[in-house]
Short mmCIF file of N, CA and C in Angstrom, two decimals:
data_model
loop_
_atom_site.label_atom_id
_atom_site.label_comp_id
_atom_site.label_asym_id
_atom_site.label_seq_id
_atom_site.Cartn_x
_atom_site.Cartn_y
_atom_site.Cartn_z
N MET D 1 110.19 125.08 38.90
CA MET D 1 109.60 126.07 38.01
C MET D 1 110.62 127.17 37.75
N ASP D 2 110.72 127.55 36.48
CA ASP D 2 111.51 128.70 36.07
C ASP D 2 110.56 129.72 35.47
N THR D 3 111.03 130.94 35.32
CA THR D 3 110.21 131.97 34.68
C THR D 3 111.05 132.75 33.67
N VAL D 4 110.36 133.37 32.75
CA VAL D 4 110.97 134.23 31.75
C VAL D 4 109.99 135.38 31.52
N LYS D 5 110.50 136.53 31.14
CA LYS D 5 109.62 137.66 30.83
C LYS D 5 109.37 137.73 29.33
N SER D 6 108.11 137.86 28.98
CA SER D 6 107.72 138.01 27.59
C SER D 6 108.03 139.44 27.14
N ALA D 7 107.83 139.73 25.88
CA ALA D 7 108.17 141.04 25.30
C ALA D 7 107.47 142.19 26.02
N ASP D 8 106.25 141.97 26.52
CA ASP D 8 105.53 143.04 27.20
C ASP D 8 105.75 143.04 28.72
N GLY D 9 106.68 142.20 29.19
CA GLY D 9 106.99 142.15 30.61
C GLY D 9 106.22 141.13 31.41
N THR D 10 105.28 140.42 30.78
CA THR D 10 104.51 139.40 31.48
C THR D 10 105.42 138.23 31.86
N VAL D 11 105.30 137.78 33.10
CA VAL D 11 106.10 136.64 33.57
C VAL D 11 105.43 135.36 33.11
N ILE D 12 106.20 134.49 32.45
CA ILE D 12 105.72 133.21 31.95
C ILE D 12 106.46 132.11 32.70
N ALA D 13 105.69 131.21 33.33
CA ALA D 13 106.26 130.11 34.12
C ALA D 13 106.44 128.88 33.23
N TYR D 14 107.56 128.18 33.44
CA TYR D 14 107.79 126.96 32.67
C TYR D 14 108.59 125.95 33.48
N ASP D 15 108.48 124.69 33.07
CA ASP D 15 109.25 123.60 33.64
C ASP D 15 110.04 122.94 32.54
N ARG D 16 111.15 122.34 32.90
CA ARG D 16 111.91 121.55 31.93
C ARG D 16 112.33 120.25 32.60
N THR D 17 112.31 119.19 31.80
CA THR D 17 112.69 117.87 32.29
C THR D 17 113.30 117.09 31.13
N GLY D 18 114.20 116.22 31.43
CA GLY D 18 114.79 115.37 30.39
C GLY D 18 116.15 115.84 29.95
N ASP D 19 116.63 115.22 28.87
CA ASP D 19 117.96 115.48 28.38
C ASP D 19 117.98 115.39 26.86
N GLY D 20 118.54 116.39 26.23
CA GLY D 20 118.63 116.41 24.78
C GLY D 20 118.19 117.75 24.25
N PRO D 21 117.95 117.83 22.93
CA PRO D 21 117.50 119.09 22.35
C PRO D 21 116.16 119.51 22.94
N ALA D 22 115.92 120.80 22.98
CA ALA D 22 114.68 121.32 23.57
C ALA D 22 113.46 121.00 22.71
N LEU D 23 112.41 120.56 23.38
CA LEU D 23 111.10 120.33 22.78
C LEU D 23 110.09 121.08 23.64
N ILE D 24 109.54 122.17 23.11
CA ILE D 24 108.55 122.95 23.84
C ILE D 24 107.17 122.41 23.52
N VAL D 25 106.37 122.18 24.56
CA VAL D 25 104.99 121.73 24.39
C VAL D 25 104.07 122.90 24.71
N SER D 26 103.31 123.34 23.72
CA SER D 26 102.34 124.41 23.88
C SER D 26 100.97 123.76 24.04
N VAL D 27 100.43 123.82 25.26
CA VAL D 27 99.20 123.11 25.59
C VAL D 27 97.96 123.91 25.18
N GLY D 28 96.81 123.27 25.30
CA GLY D 28 95.55 123.88 24.93
C GLY D 28 95.09 124.96 25.89
N ALA D 29 94.02 125.64 25.51
CA ALA D 29 93.53 126.82 26.23
C ALA D 29 93.15 126.55 27.69
N PHE D 30 92.64 125.41 28.00
CA PHE D 30 92.19 125.13 29.36
C PHE D 30 93.19 124.30 30.16
N CYS D 31 94.44 124.32 29.73
CA CYS D 31 95.47 123.49 30.35
C CYS D 31 96.53 124.36 31.03
N THR D 32 97.30 123.72 31.90
CA THR D 32 98.48 124.34 32.49
C THR D 32 99.68 123.47 32.12
N ARG D 33 100.85 123.90 32.54
CA ARG D 33 102.06 123.14 32.18
C ARG D 33 102.06 121.75 32.80
N GLN D 34 101.33 121.54 33.89
CA GLN D 34 101.27 120.21 34.51
C GLN D 34 100.34 119.25 33.77
N THR D 35 99.55 119.77 32.84
CA THR D 35 98.62 118.92 32.10
C THR D 35 99.35 117.86 31.28
N PHE D 36 100.49 118.24 30.72
CA PHE D 36 101.25 117.31 29.89
C PHE D 36 102.40 116.74 30.69
N ALA D 37 102.35 115.47 30.98
CA ALA D 37 103.45 114.78 31.67
C ALA D 37 104.23 114.01 30.60
N ALA D 38 105.44 114.47 30.35
CA ALA D 38 106.25 113.85 29.30
C ALA D 38 106.60 112.41 29.67
N PRO D 39 106.33 111.46 28.78
CA PRO D 39 106.70 110.07 29.04
C PRO D 39 108.22 109.91 29.10
N GLU D 40 108.64 108.87 29.78
CA GLU D 40 110.07 108.62 29.98
C GLU D 40 110.84 108.56 28.67
N ASP D 41 110.28 107.90 27.66
CA ASP D 41 110.97 107.79 26.37
C ASP D 41 111.24 109.18 25.77
N LEU D 42 110.31 110.09 25.93
CA LEU D 42 110.47 111.44 25.40
C LEU D 42 111.52 112.21 26.21
N ARG D 43 111.51 112.03 27.52
CA ARG D 43 112.49 112.71 28.39
C ARG D 43 113.90 112.21 28.14
N ARG D 44 114.05 110.98 27.71
CA ARG D 44 115.38 110.45 27.40
C ARG D 44 115.95 111.05 26.14
N ARG D 45 115.08 111.47 25.25
CA ARG D 45 115.52 111.97 23.94
C ARG D 45 115.53 113.50 23.85
N PHE D 46 114.70 114.17 24.65
CA PHE D 46 114.54 115.62 24.58
C PHE D 46 114.54 116.24 25.97
N THR D 47 114.90 117.51 26.02
CA THR D 47 114.60 118.33 27.19
C THR D 47 113.22 118.89 26.92
N VAL D 48 112.22 118.37 27.61
CA VAL D 48 110.83 118.75 27.38
C VAL D 48 110.50 119.97 28.23
N VAL D 49 110.04 121.01 27.57
CA VAL D 49 109.70 122.27 28.24
C VAL D 49 108.20 122.48 28.10
N THR D 50 107.53 122.58 29.24
CA THR D 50 106.10 122.90 29.24
C THR D 50 105.94 124.24 29.94
N TYR D 51 105.02 125.05 29.46
CA TYR D 51 104.84 126.37 30.07
C TYR D 51 103.37 126.68 30.28
N ASP D 52 103.12 127.55 31.26
CA ASP D 52 101.77 128.03 31.50
C ASP D 52 101.52 129.18 30.54
N ARG D 53 100.54 129.00 29.70
CA ARG D 53 100.20 130.09 28.79
C ARG D 53 99.71 131.29 29.59
N ARG D 54 99.80 132.43 29.02
CA ARG D 54 99.41 133.70 29.63
C ARG D 54 98.04 133.59 30.32
N GLY D 55 97.99 134.03 31.57
CA GLY D 55 96.73 134.02 32.33
C GLY D 55 96.36 132.67 32.91
N ARG D 56 97.27 131.70 32.86
CA ARG D 56 96.99 130.35 33.37
C ARG D 56 98.08 129.96 34.35
N GLY D 57 97.75 129.10 35.28
CA GLY D 57 98.75 128.58 36.21
C GLY D 57 99.52 129.68 36.91
N ASP D 58 100.85 129.59 36.84
CA ASP D 58 101.73 130.55 37.51
C ASP D 58 102.18 131.70 36.61
N SER D 59 101.67 131.77 35.40
CA SER D 59 102.04 132.87 34.50
C SER D 59 101.16 134.09 34.75
N GLY D 60 101.71 135.24 34.42
CA GLY D 60 100.96 136.48 34.57
C GLY D 60 100.00 136.69 33.42
N ASP D 61 99.29 137.81 33.48
CA ASP D 61 98.30 138.12 32.45
C ASP D 61 98.23 139.63 32.26
N THR D 62 99.04 140.14 31.36
CA THR D 62 99.07 141.57 31.08
C THR D 62 98.23 141.83 29.84
N GLY D 63 97.32 142.76 29.92
CA GLY D 63 96.47 143.10 28.78
C GLY D 63 97.19 144.05 27.84
N PRO D 64 96.66 144.34 26.69
CA PRO D 64 95.41 143.79 26.16
C PRO D 64 95.61 142.38 25.60
N VAL D 65 94.53 141.63 25.59
CA VAL D 65 94.56 140.26 25.06
C VAL D 65 94.68 140.33 23.54
N ALA D 66 95.66 139.59 23.01
CA ALA D 66 95.86 139.54 21.56
C ALA D 66 96.68 138.30 21.23
N PRO D 67 96.41 137.65 20.11
CA PRO D 67 97.20 136.47 19.73
C PRO D 67 98.69 136.76 19.68
N GLU D 68 99.07 137.95 19.27
CA GLU D 68 100.49 138.29 19.16
C GLU D 68 101.21 138.13 20.49
N ARG D 69 100.53 138.43 21.60
CA ARG D 69 101.17 138.28 22.92
C ARG D 69 101.50 136.82 23.19
N GLU D 70 100.64 135.90 22.79
CA GLU D 70 100.91 134.48 23.00
C GLU D 70 102.09 134.01 22.14
N TYR D 71 102.22 134.56 20.93
CA TYR D 71 103.37 134.22 20.09
C TYR D 71 104.65 134.72 20.75
N GLU D 72 104.59 135.93 21.31
CA GLU D 72 105.75 136.50 21.99
C GLU D 72 106.11 135.68 23.23
N ASP D 73 105.10 135.16 23.92
CA ASP D 73 105.36 134.32 25.10
C ASP D 73 106.14 133.07 24.69
N LEU D 74 105.69 132.42 23.63
CA LEU D 74 106.39 131.22 23.14
C LEU D 74 107.81 131.58 22.72
N ALA D 75 107.99 132.72 22.07
CA ALA D 75 109.33 133.14 21.65
C ALA D 75 110.23 133.34 22.87
N ALA D 76 109.68 133.89 23.96
CA ALA D 76 110.47 134.11 25.17
C ALA D 76 110.88 132.78 25.80
N VAL D 77 109.96 131.83 25.84
CA VAL D 77 110.29 130.50 26.37
C VAL D 77 111.34 129.84 25.50
N ALA D 78 111.19 129.95 24.19
CA ALA D 78 112.17 129.36 23.26
C ALA D 78 113.55 129.96 23.48
N ALA D 79 113.62 131.27 23.67
CA ALA D 79 114.91 131.92 23.90
C ALA D 79 115.56 131.41 25.19
N ALA D 80 114.74 131.05 26.16
CA ALA D 80 115.27 130.56 27.44
C ALA D 80 115.82 129.14 27.35
N THR D 81 115.53 128.44 26.25
CA THR D 81 116.01 127.06 26.12
C THR D 81 117.45 126.97 25.66
N GLY D 82 118.01 128.08 25.18
CA GLY D 82 119.39 128.05 24.74
C GLY D 82 119.55 128.52 23.31
N PRO D 83 120.77 128.42 22.80
CA PRO D 83 121.05 128.97 21.47
C PRO D 83 120.52 128.14 20.30
N GLU D 84 120.30 126.86 20.50
CA GLU D 84 119.80 126.01 19.41
C GLU D 84 118.29 126.18 19.26
N PRO D 85 117.78 126.22 18.03
CA PRO D 85 116.34 126.32 17.83
C PRO D 85 115.62 125.11 18.44
N PRO D 86 114.55 125.34 19.18
CA PRO D 86 113.83 124.22 19.79
C PRO D 86 112.87 123.56 18.80
N PHE D 87 112.50 122.34 19.12
CA PHE D 87 111.36 121.71 18.47
C PHE D 87 110.14 122.23 19.22
N VAL D 88 108.99 122.33 18.54
CA VAL D 88 107.77 122.80 19.19
C VAL D 88 106.64 121.86 18.82
N PHE D 89 105.89 121.43 19.83
CA PHE D 89 104.69 120.61 19.62
C PHE D 89 103.53 121.36 20.24
N GLY D 90 102.46 121.54 19.48
CA GLY D 90 101.27 122.22 19.99
C GLY D 90 100.10 121.28 20.06
N HIS D 91 99.35 121.39 21.15
CA HIS D 91 98.14 120.60 21.36
C HIS D 91 96.94 121.53 21.35
N SER D 92 95.91 121.19 20.59
CA SER D 92 94.67 121.95 20.53
C SER D 92 94.99 123.40 20.15
N SER D 93 94.51 124.39 20.91
CA SER D 93 94.78 125.78 20.54
C SER D 93 96.26 126.12 20.67
N GLY D 94 97.01 125.33 21.44
CA GLY D 94 98.45 125.52 21.51
C GLY D 94 99.12 125.24 20.18
N ALA D 95 98.47 124.43 19.33
CA ALA D 95 99.02 124.16 18.01
C ALA D 95 98.98 125.41 17.14
N ALA D 96 97.92 126.20 17.27
CA ALA D 96 97.84 127.45 16.50
C ALA D 96 98.96 128.40 16.90
N ILE D 97 99.30 128.42 18.17
CA ILE D 97 100.40 129.26 18.65
C ILE D 97 101.72 128.73 18.11
N ALA D 98 101.89 127.43 18.14
CA ALA D 98 103.13 126.81 17.69
C ALA D 98 103.35 127.01 16.19
N LEU D 99 102.29 127.17 15.44
CA LEU D 99 102.42 127.33 13.98
C LEU D 99 102.82 128.73 13.56
N ARG D 100 102.65 129.72 14.43
CA ARG D 100 102.88 131.09 13.99
C ARG D 100 103.67 131.95 14.98
N PRO D 101 104.75 131.44 15.53
CA PRO D 101 105.53 132.32 16.41
C PRO D 101 106.39 133.28 15.61
N PRO D 102 106.41 134.57 15.98
CA PRO D 102 107.24 135.52 15.24
C PRO D 102 108.70 135.41 15.64
N ARG D 103 109.58 135.65 14.71
CA ARG D 103 111.01 135.70 14.99
C ARG D 103 111.50 134.53 15.82
N LEU D 104 110.95 133.35 15.58
CA LEU D 104 111.35 132.17 16.33
C LEU D 104 111.79 131.10 15.36
N ALA D 105 113.05 130.75 15.44
CA ALA D 105 113.55 129.67 14.60
C ALA D 105 113.26 128.36 15.29
N CYS D 106 112.43 127.54 14.69
CA CYS D 106 112.08 126.24 15.26
C CYS D 106 112.44 125.15 14.26
N ARG D 107 112.57 123.96 14.80
CA ARG D 107 112.82 122.80 13.94
C ARG D 107 111.53 122.07 13.69
#
């Protein structure tokens, strides 16, 4: 497990596995980063990054609650993947986060 601080100082926990360009998986509201186990074929092609959304798993939860904080969390995780823009895949409510991250260049 690695961690990164979001814009408001909240600690966000994430894991990375595989080799290749970064692919961040933003999971649904009732999930943690362990919910999505990247298949071997995906790990061979991408560095798959899964993270605990704010208030879940090993991530912190700094108020006030607002969608913007979740976008900032994703941006912080993306910045931790390196200089190249990551690919982002969102599942369920994680898809809404993946569609609207601020100041995040994604592929």
